[in-house]
Amino acid sequence: MAWLGIGALASGLVLQRLLGGDAPPNKVQEVKNELYINLQVLHRDDAMRLYAPGNGSSGDKKSVYEIVLERPHSETINTSYSLYRAGTQPEAEEKFEAFHQRLPELVKMIR
């Protein structure tokens, strides 16, 4: 009978994905660079950027502050990683500062 619980959980996840459920704010997501062309950069550090929310024009649906890490251009120039999404600027700036202090060393170790 345990398989019924697993089936219900899996179907719930599928439904959430089909209905467009939002990912947790700290889930790393691969994103297209073109989504950020018209957004204001609030902070920048090497390949990491903090973007302000869009103003709603030109079909922009982003209403969150977002921390994005560009992938190395030797890998691709079309995609990046969205590291964190926040509803308020102070929250986003706090995470950006934390990432700014730790992330460069981790990225260097991976390369």
PDB file of C-alpha atoms in Angstrom:
ATOM      1  CA  MET A   1       0.000   0.000   0.000  1.00  0.00           C
ATOM      2  CA  ALA A   2       3.000   2.294   0.306  1.00  0.00           C
ATOM      3  CA  TRP A   3       3.026   2.592  -3.476  1.00  0.00           C
ATOM      4  CA  LEU A   4      -0.300   4.469  -3.288  1.00  0.00           C
ATOM      5  CA  GLY A   5       1.357   7.212  -1.261  1.00  0.00           C
ATOM      6  CA  ILE A   6       4.251   7.438  -3.714  1.00  0.00           C
ATOM      7  CA  GLY A   7       1.841   7.546  -6.663  1.00  0.00           C
ATOM      8  CA  ALA A   8      -0.166  10.350  -5.062  1.00  0.00           C
ATOM      9  CA  LEU A   9       2.998  12.340  -4.368  1.00  0.00           C
ATOM     10  CA  ALA A  10       4.262  11.873  -7.924  1.00  0.00           C
ATOM     11  CA  SER A  11       0.929  12.844  -9.455  1.00  0.00           C
ATOM     12  CA  GLY A  12       0.838  15.945  -7.246  1.00  0.00           C
ATOM     13  CA  LEU A  13       4.285  16.980  -8.470  1.00  0.00           C
ATOM     14  CA  VAL A  14       3.246  16.418 -12.074  1.00  0.00           C
ATOM     15  CA  LEU A  15       0.107  18.488 -11.564  1.00  0.00           C
ATOM     16  CA  GLN A  16       2.089  21.291  -9.931  1.00  0.00           C
ATOM     17  CA  ARG A  17       4.480  21.359 -12.870  1.00  0.00           C
ATOM     18  CA  LEU A  18       1.659  21.290 -15.447  1.00  0.00           C
ATOM     19  CA  LEU A  19      -0.215  24.075 -13.693  1.00  0.00           C
ATOM     20  CA  GLY A  20       2.885  26.233 -13.486  1.00  0.00           C
ATOM     21  CA  GLY A  21       3.651  25.994  -9.784  1.00  0.00           C
ATOM     22  CA  ASP A  22       6.484  28.241  -8.709  1.00  0.00           C
ATOM     23  CA  ALA A  23       9.812  26.746  -7.757  1.00  0.00           C
ATOM     24  CA  PRO A  24      11.212  27.467  -4.288  1.00  0.00           C
ATOM     25  CA  PRO A  25      13.201  30.739  -4.256  1.00  0.00           C
ATOM     26  CA  ASN A  26      16.486  28.964  -3.545  1.00  0.00           C
ATOM     27  CA  LYS A  27      16.192  26.286  -6.234  1.00  0.00           C
ATOM     28  CA  VAL A  28      18.870  26.752  -8.897  1.00  0.00           C
ATOM     29  CA  GLN A  29      17.303  26.941 -12.356  1.00  0.00           C
ATOM     30  CA  GLU A  30      18.806  27.087 -15.818  1.00  0.00           C
ATOM     31  CA  VAL A  31      17.459  30.204 -17.555  1.00  0.00           C
ATOM     32  CA  LYS A  32      17.749  31.930 -20.919  1.00  0.00           C
ATOM     33  CA  ASN A  33      19.879  35.079 -20.961  1.00  0.00           C
ATOM     34  CA  GLU A  34      17.365  36.843 -23.177  1.00  0.00           C
ATOM     35  CA  LEU A  35      14.927  37.048 -20.240  1.00  0.00           C
ATOM     36  CA  TYR A  36      17.194  39.606 -18.563  1.00  0.00           C
ATOM     37  CA  ILE A  37      18.005  41.941 -21.459  1.00  0.00           C
ATOM     38  CA  ASN A  38      15.540  44.643 -20.370  1.00  0.00           C
ATOM     39  CA  LEU A  39      16.007  44.301 -16.604  1.00  0.00           C
ATOM     40  CA  GLN A  40      18.019  46.731 -14.499  1.00  0.00           C
ATOM     41  CA  VAL A  41      21.202  45.375 -12.901  1.00  0.00           C
ATOM     42  CA  LEU A  42      21.340  46.493  -9.263  1.00  0.00           C
ATOM     43  CA  HIS A  43      24.601  44.768  -8.291  1.00  0.00           C
ATOM     44  CA  ARG A  44      27.288  43.057 -10.312  1.00  0.00           C
ATOM     45  CA  ASP A  45      30.236  40.938  -9.265  1.00  0.00           C
ATOM     46  CA  ASP A  46      32.206  39.113 -11.952  1.00  0.00           C
ATOM     47  CA  ALA A  47      29.679  36.704 -13.513  1.00  0.00           C
ATOM     48  CA  MET A  48      26.976  37.198 -10.861  1.00  0.00           C
ATOM     49  CA  ARG A  49      24.247  39.830 -11.137  1.00  0.00           C
ATOM     50  CA  LEU A  50      21.287  40.991  -9.079  1.00  0.00           C
ATOM     51  CA  TYR A  51      18.408  42.052 -11.318  1.00  0.00           C
ATOM     52  CA  ALA A  52      15.513  44.310 -10.343  1.00  0.00           C
ATOM     53  CA  PRO A  53      11.981  43.194 -11.179  1.00  0.00           C
ATOM     54  CA  GLY A  54      10.605  44.065 -14.589  1.00  0.00           C
ATOM     55  CA  ASN A  55       8.143  46.911 -14.931  1.00  0.00           C
ATOM     56  CA  GLY A  56       5.527  44.676 -16.555  1.00  0.00           C
ATOM     57  CA  SER A  57       5.938  46.079 -20.055  1.00  0.00           C
ATOM     58  CA  SER A  58       6.697  44.004 -23.147  1.00  0.00           C
ATOM     59  CA  GLY A  59       5.177  40.882 -21.622  1.00  0.00           C
ATOM     60  CA  ASP A  60       7.743  40.708 -18.816  1.00  0.00           C
ATOM     61  CA  LYS A  61       6.345  38.484 -16.064  1.00  0.00           C
ATOM     62  CA  LYS A  62       9.272  38.784 -13.640  1.00  0.00           C
ATOM     63  CA  SER A  63       8.120  40.496 -10.459  1.00  0.00           C
ATOM     64  CA  VAL A  64      10.991  39.344  -8.250  1.00  0.00           C
ATOM     65  CA  TYR A  65      14.553  40.374  -7.568  1.00  0.00           C
ATOM     66  CA  GLU A  66      16.756  37.675  -9.040  1.00  0.00           C
ATOM     67  CA  ILE A  67      20.382  36.633  -8.563  1.00  0.00           C
ATOM     68  CA  VAL A  68      21.794  35.148 -11.764  1.00  0.00           C
ATOM     69  CA  LEU A  69      25.156  33.509 -12.387  1.00  0.00           C
ATOM     70  CA  GLU A  70      26.336  33.522 -16.004  1.00  0.00           C
ATOM     71  CA  ARG A  71      27.728  30.290 -17.321  1.00  0.00           C
ATOM     72  CA  PRO A  72      31.244  30.453 -18.775  1.00  0.00           C
ATOM     73  CA  HIS A  73      31.176  31.550 -22.416  1.00  0.00           C
ATOM     74  CA  SER A  74      33.275  28.506 -23.279  1.00  0.00           C
ATOM     75  CA  GLU A  75      30.210  26.398 -22.351  1.00  0.00           C
ATOM     76  CA  THR A  76      27.379  28.519 -23.751  1.00  0.00           C
ATOM     77  CA  ILE A  77      26.388  32.132 -24.300  1.00  0.00           C
ATOM     78  CA  ASN A  78      22.637  31.507 -24.200  1.00  0.00           C
ATOM     79  CA  THR A  79      21.964  30.248 -20.690  1.00  0.00           C
ATOM     80  CA  SER A  80      22.748  31.146 -17.098  1.00  0.00           C
ATOM     81  CA  TYR A  81      21.760  29.940 -13.641  1.00  0.00           C
ATOM     82  CA  SER A  82      19.110  31.660 -11.552  1.00  0.00           C
ATOM     83  CA  LEU A  83      20.423  31.155  -8.017  1.00  0.00           C
ATOM     84  CA  TYR A  84      17.829  32.936  -5.910  1.00  0.00           C
ATOM     85  CA  ARG A  85      14.588  34.872  -6.273  1.00  0.00           C
ATOM     86  CA  ALA A  86      13.297  37.307  -3.634  1.00  0.00           C
ATOM     87  CA  GLY A  87      10.214  39.464  -3.243  1.00  0.00           C
ATOM     88  CA  THR A  88      12.047  42.379  -1.609  1.00  0.00           C
ATOM     89  CA  GLN A  89      15.232  44.225  -2.449  1.00  0.00           C
ATOM     90  CA  PRO A  90      16.790  43.987   1.063  1.00  0.00           C
ATOM     91  CA  GLU A  91      16.312  40.208   1.087  1.00  0.00           C
ATOM     92  CA  ALA A  92      17.864  39.904  -2.381  1.00  0.00           C
ATOM     93  CA  GLU A  93      20.795  42.160  -1.462  1.00  0.00           C
ATOM     94  CA  GLU A  94      21.454  40.130   1.693  1.00  0.00           C
ATOM     95  CA  LYS A  95      21.639  36.894  -0.334  1.00  0.00           C
ATOM     96  CA  PHE A  96      23.728  38.577  -3.035  1.00  0.00           C
ATOM     97  CA  GLU A  97      26.248  39.669  -0.409  1.00  0.00           C
ATOM     98  CA  ALA A  98      26.382  36.153   1.056  1.00  0.00           C
ATOM     99  CA  PHE A  99      26.851  34.609  -2.398  1.00  0.00           C
ATOM    100  CA  HIS A 100      29.401  37.279  -3.330  1.00  0.00           C
ATOM    101  CA  GLN A 101      31.586  36.248  -0.394  1.00  0.00           C
ATOM    102  CA  ARG A 102      31.419  32.476  -0.945  1.00  0.00           C
ATOM    103  CA  LEU A 103      30.469  31.642  -4.503  1.00  0.00           C
ATOM    104  CA  PRO A 104      33.601  32.777  -6.421  1.00  0.00           C
ATOM    105  CA  GLU A 105      35.763  30.264  -4.564  1.00  0.00           C
ATOM    106  CA  LEU A 106      33.332  27.444  -5.281  1.00  0.00           C
ATOM    107  CA  VAL A 107      33.154  28.338  -8.967  1.00  0.00           C
ATOM    108  CA  LYS A 108      36.966  28.403  -9.201  1.00  0.00           C
ATOM    109  CA  MET A 109      37.145  24.910  -7.685  1.00  0.00           C
ATOM    110  CA  ILE A 110      34.715  23.561 -10.275  1.00  0.00           C
ATOM    111  CA  ARG A 111      36.530  25.042 -13.274  1.00  0.00           C
TER     112      ARG A 111
END
